[in-house]
Amino acid sequence: MKVAILISSRGSNMQALVNATQKEGFPAEVVTVLSNNPEAAGLQFAKDKGIETKVINHRDFDEREDFDDAITEYLTDKKVDLICLAGFMRLLSAKFVNRWRDRILNIHPSLLPAFKGLHVHERAIESGARFTGCTVHYVRPEMDDGPIIVQAAVPILQDDTPDDLAARILVQEHKIYPLALKLIAEKRVKVHGSVCKISEPDEDGTSITNPQTR
Ligand code: GRF
């Protein structure tokens, strides 16, 4: 399975995906890392790992759809099977999302459907919730919407600042994104309407219900 990762800046989730896929036997390969931002720090990491990088700068396009079409053209040329959004800070048009339906993943730092959008860590703390977490999901045209593939729960501690909480959630993000990719590459994820069902592995019997224990 050929994977493209789309980033806009730091790219720590991209790094986790690249590191996982470069381990022997992983059933997917990252063929390109694409950024809308030429200054994205993550681009250098990808280059150092021998992965092709590409910048398609949204500022070069007057219309969102033209920017999205340029991405589609590039990814089609690279014969990409699956797109992983990893801190990609551009909203994608419905045309793009529908073109790649069930072939785009996103990671979001909350337990969706709670806390969609921005400033999620502040909002989670202010809500008084005891737990938040992170979610890998298929992308639909609505922001932070789509069938959930894997989640990890993270407790909200009494004295947490948004940065404290973000740092603890990020540790889990780096576990569940490679896990979700592996499940998909192993063809164990099936979308039934708004719900994903995950089948057990063929041979080793490993449970996928609690990613934090893996
Ligand atoms: C992560 O928290 C991710 O969940 C969110 O944006 C952040 C990107 O961080 N979508 P990084 O660029 O992967 O380090």
PDB file of N, CA and C in Angstrom, residues 115 120-133 153-161 165 168-169:
ATOM      1  N   PHE A 115     -15.251  17.616  21.067  1.00  0.00           N
ATOM      2  CA  PHE A 115     -14.188  18.607  20.829  1.00  0.00           C
ATOM      3  C   PHE A 115     -13.620  18.569  19.407  1.00  0.00           C
ATOM      4  N   VAL A 120      -8.553  22.399  21.238  1.00  0.00           N
ATOM      5  CA  VAL A 120      -9.243  21.263  21.856  1.00  0.00           C
ATOM      6  C   VAL A 120      -8.772  20.992  23.276  1.00  0.00           C
ATOM      7  N   HIS A 121      -7.481  21.220  23.556  1.00  0.00           N
ATOM      8  CA  HIS A 121      -6.986  20.880  24.887  1.00  0.00           C
ATOM      9  C   HIS A 121      -7.546  21.847  25.928  1.00  0.00           C
ATOM     10  N   GLU A 122      -7.539  23.151  25.620  1.00  0.00           N
ATOM     11  CA  GLU A 122      -8.155  24.137  26.517  1.00  0.00           C
ATOM     12  C   GLU A 122      -9.618  23.780  26.766  1.00  0.00           C
ATOM     13  N   ARG A 123     -10.304  23.469  25.672  1.00  0.00           N
ATOM     14  CA  ARG A 123     -11.744  23.218  25.790  1.00  0.00           C
ATOM     15  C   ARG A 123     -12.015  21.943  26.586  1.00  0.00           C
ATOM     16  N   ALA A 124     -11.161  20.941  26.428  1.00  0.00           N
ATOM     17  CA  ALA A 124     -11.353  19.695  27.183  1.00  0.00           C
ATOM     18  C   ALA A 124     -11.164  19.965  28.678  1.00  0.00           C
ATOM     19  N   ILE A 125     -10.121  20.730  29.024  1.00  0.00           N
ATOM     20  CA  ILE A 125      -9.876  21.051  30.438  1.00  0.00           C
ATOM     21  C   ILE A 125     -11.045  21.866  30.996  1.00  0.00           C
ATOM     22  N   GLU A 126     -11.465  22.885  30.249  1.00  0.00           N
ATOM     23  CA  GLU A 126     -12.541  23.762  30.737  1.00  0.00           C
ATOM     24  C   GLU A 126     -13.873  23.025  30.883  1.00  0.00           C
ATOM     25  N   SER A 127     -14.042  21.940  30.129  1.00  0.00           N
ATOM     26  CA  SER A 127     -15.312  21.201  30.192  1.00  0.00           C
ATOM     27  C   SER A 127     -15.472  20.444  31.502  1.00  0.00           C
ATOM     28  N   GLY A 128     -14.342  20.205  32.206  1.00  0.00           N
ATOM     29  CA  GLY A 128     -14.407  19.409  33.423  1.00  0.00           C
ATOM     30  C   GLY A 128     -14.419  17.910  33.167  1.00  0.00           C
ATOM     31  N   ALA A 129     -14.253  17.507  31.915  1.00  0.00           N
ATOM     32  CA  ALA A 129     -14.214  16.069  31.601  1.00  0.00           C
ATOM     33  C   ALA A 129     -13.017  15.426  32.300  1.00  0.00           C
ATOM     34  N   ARG A 130     -13.150  14.172  32.651  1.00  0.00           N
ATOM     35  CA  ARG A 130     -12.049  13.443  33.302  1.00  0.00           C
ATOM     36  C   ARG A 130     -11.113  12.790  32.290  1.00  0.00           C
ATOM     37  N   PHE A 131     -11.635  12.551  31.098  1.00  0.00           N
ATOM     38  CA  PHE A 131     -10.825  11.922  30.051  1.00  0.00           C
ATOM     39  C   PHE A 131     -10.982  12.670  28.733  1.00  0.00           C
ATOM     40  N   THR A 132      -9.893  12.718  27.981  1.00  0.00           N
ATOM     41  CA  THR A 132      -9.965  13.100  26.582  1.00  0.00           C
ATOM     42  C   THR A 132      -9.084  12.094  25.838  1.00  0.00           C
ATOM     43  N   GLY A 133      -8.445  12.486  24.740  1.00  0.00           N
ATOM     44  CA  GLY A 133      -7.612  11.498  24.058  1.00  0.00           C
ATOM     45  C   GLY A 133      -7.348  11.886  22.628  1.00  0.00           C
ATOM     46  N   ALA A 153      -7.639   6.813  25.026  1.00  0.00           N
ATOM     47  CA  ALA A 153      -8.124   7.726  26.070  1.00  0.00           C
ATOM     48  C   ALA A 153      -6.956   8.181  26.932  1.00  0.00           C
ATOM     49  N   VAL A 154      -7.003   9.440  27.341  1.00  0.00           N
ATOM     50  CA  VAL A 154      -5.949  10.025  28.181  1.00  0.00           C
ATOM     51  C   VAL A 154      -6.642  10.768  29.326  1.00  0.00           C
ATOM     52  N   PRO A 155      -6.244  10.518  30.582  1.00  0.00           N
ATOM     53  CA  PRO A 155      -6.897  11.229  31.685  1.00  0.00           C
ATOM     54  C   PRO A 155      -6.522  12.716  31.710  1.00  0.00           C
ATOM     55  N   ILE A 156      -7.464  13.538  32.140  1.00  0.00           N
ATOM     56  CA  ILE A 156      -7.182  14.961  32.355  1.00  0.00           C
ATOM     57  C   ILE A 156      -6.890  15.119  33.844  1.00  0.00           C
ATOM     58  N   LEU A 157      -5.671  15.555  34.160  1.00  0.00           N
ATOM     59  CA  LEU A 157      -5.264  15.666  35.566  1.00  0.00           C
ATOM     60  C   LEU A 157      -5.622  17.049  36.113  1.00  0.00           C
ATOM     61  N   GLN A 158      -5.776  17.115  37.443  1.00  0.00           N
ATOM     62  CA  GLN A 158      -6.295  18.353  38.081  1.00  0.00           C
ATOM     63  C   GLN A 158      -5.518  19.605  37.693  1.00  0.00           C
ATOM     64  N   ASP A 159      -4.185  19.492  37.647  1.00  0.00           N
ATOM     65  CA  ASP A 159      -3.388  20.700  37.419  1.00  0.00           C
ATOM     66  C   ASP A 159      -2.891  20.819  35.977  1.00  0.00           C
ATOM     67  N   ASP A 160      -3.460  20.046  35.079  1.00  0.00           N
ATOM     68  CA  ASP A 160      -3.008  20.081  33.681  1.00  0.00           C
ATOM     69  C   ASP A 160      -3.136  21.473  33.069  1.00  0.00           C
ATOM     70  N   THR A 161      -2.078  21.917  32.398  1.00  0.00           N
ATOM     71  CA  THR A 161      -2.208  23.046  31.475  1.00  0.00           C
ATOM     72  C   THR A 161      -2.530  22.442  30.105  1.00  0.00           C
ATOM     73  N   LEU A 165      -1.357  18.589  28.787  1.00  0.00           N
ATOM     74  CA  LEU A 165      -2.306  17.616  28.248  1.00  0.00           C
ATOM     75  C   LEU A 165      -1.957  17.271  26.794  1.00  0.00           C
ATOM     76  N   ARG A 168       0.878  14.780  26.640  1.00  0.00           N
ATOM     77  CA  ARG A 168       0.523  13.384  26.959  1.00  0.00           C
ATOM     78  C   ARG A 168      -0.324  12.760  25.854  1.00  0.00           C
ATOM     79  N   ILE A 169      -1.189  13.561  25.256  1.00  0.00           N
ATOM     80  CA  ILE A 169      -2.001  13.023  24.149  1.00  0.00           C
ATOM     81  C   ILE A 169      -1.112  12.695  22.958  1.00  0.00           C
TER      82      ILE A 169
END
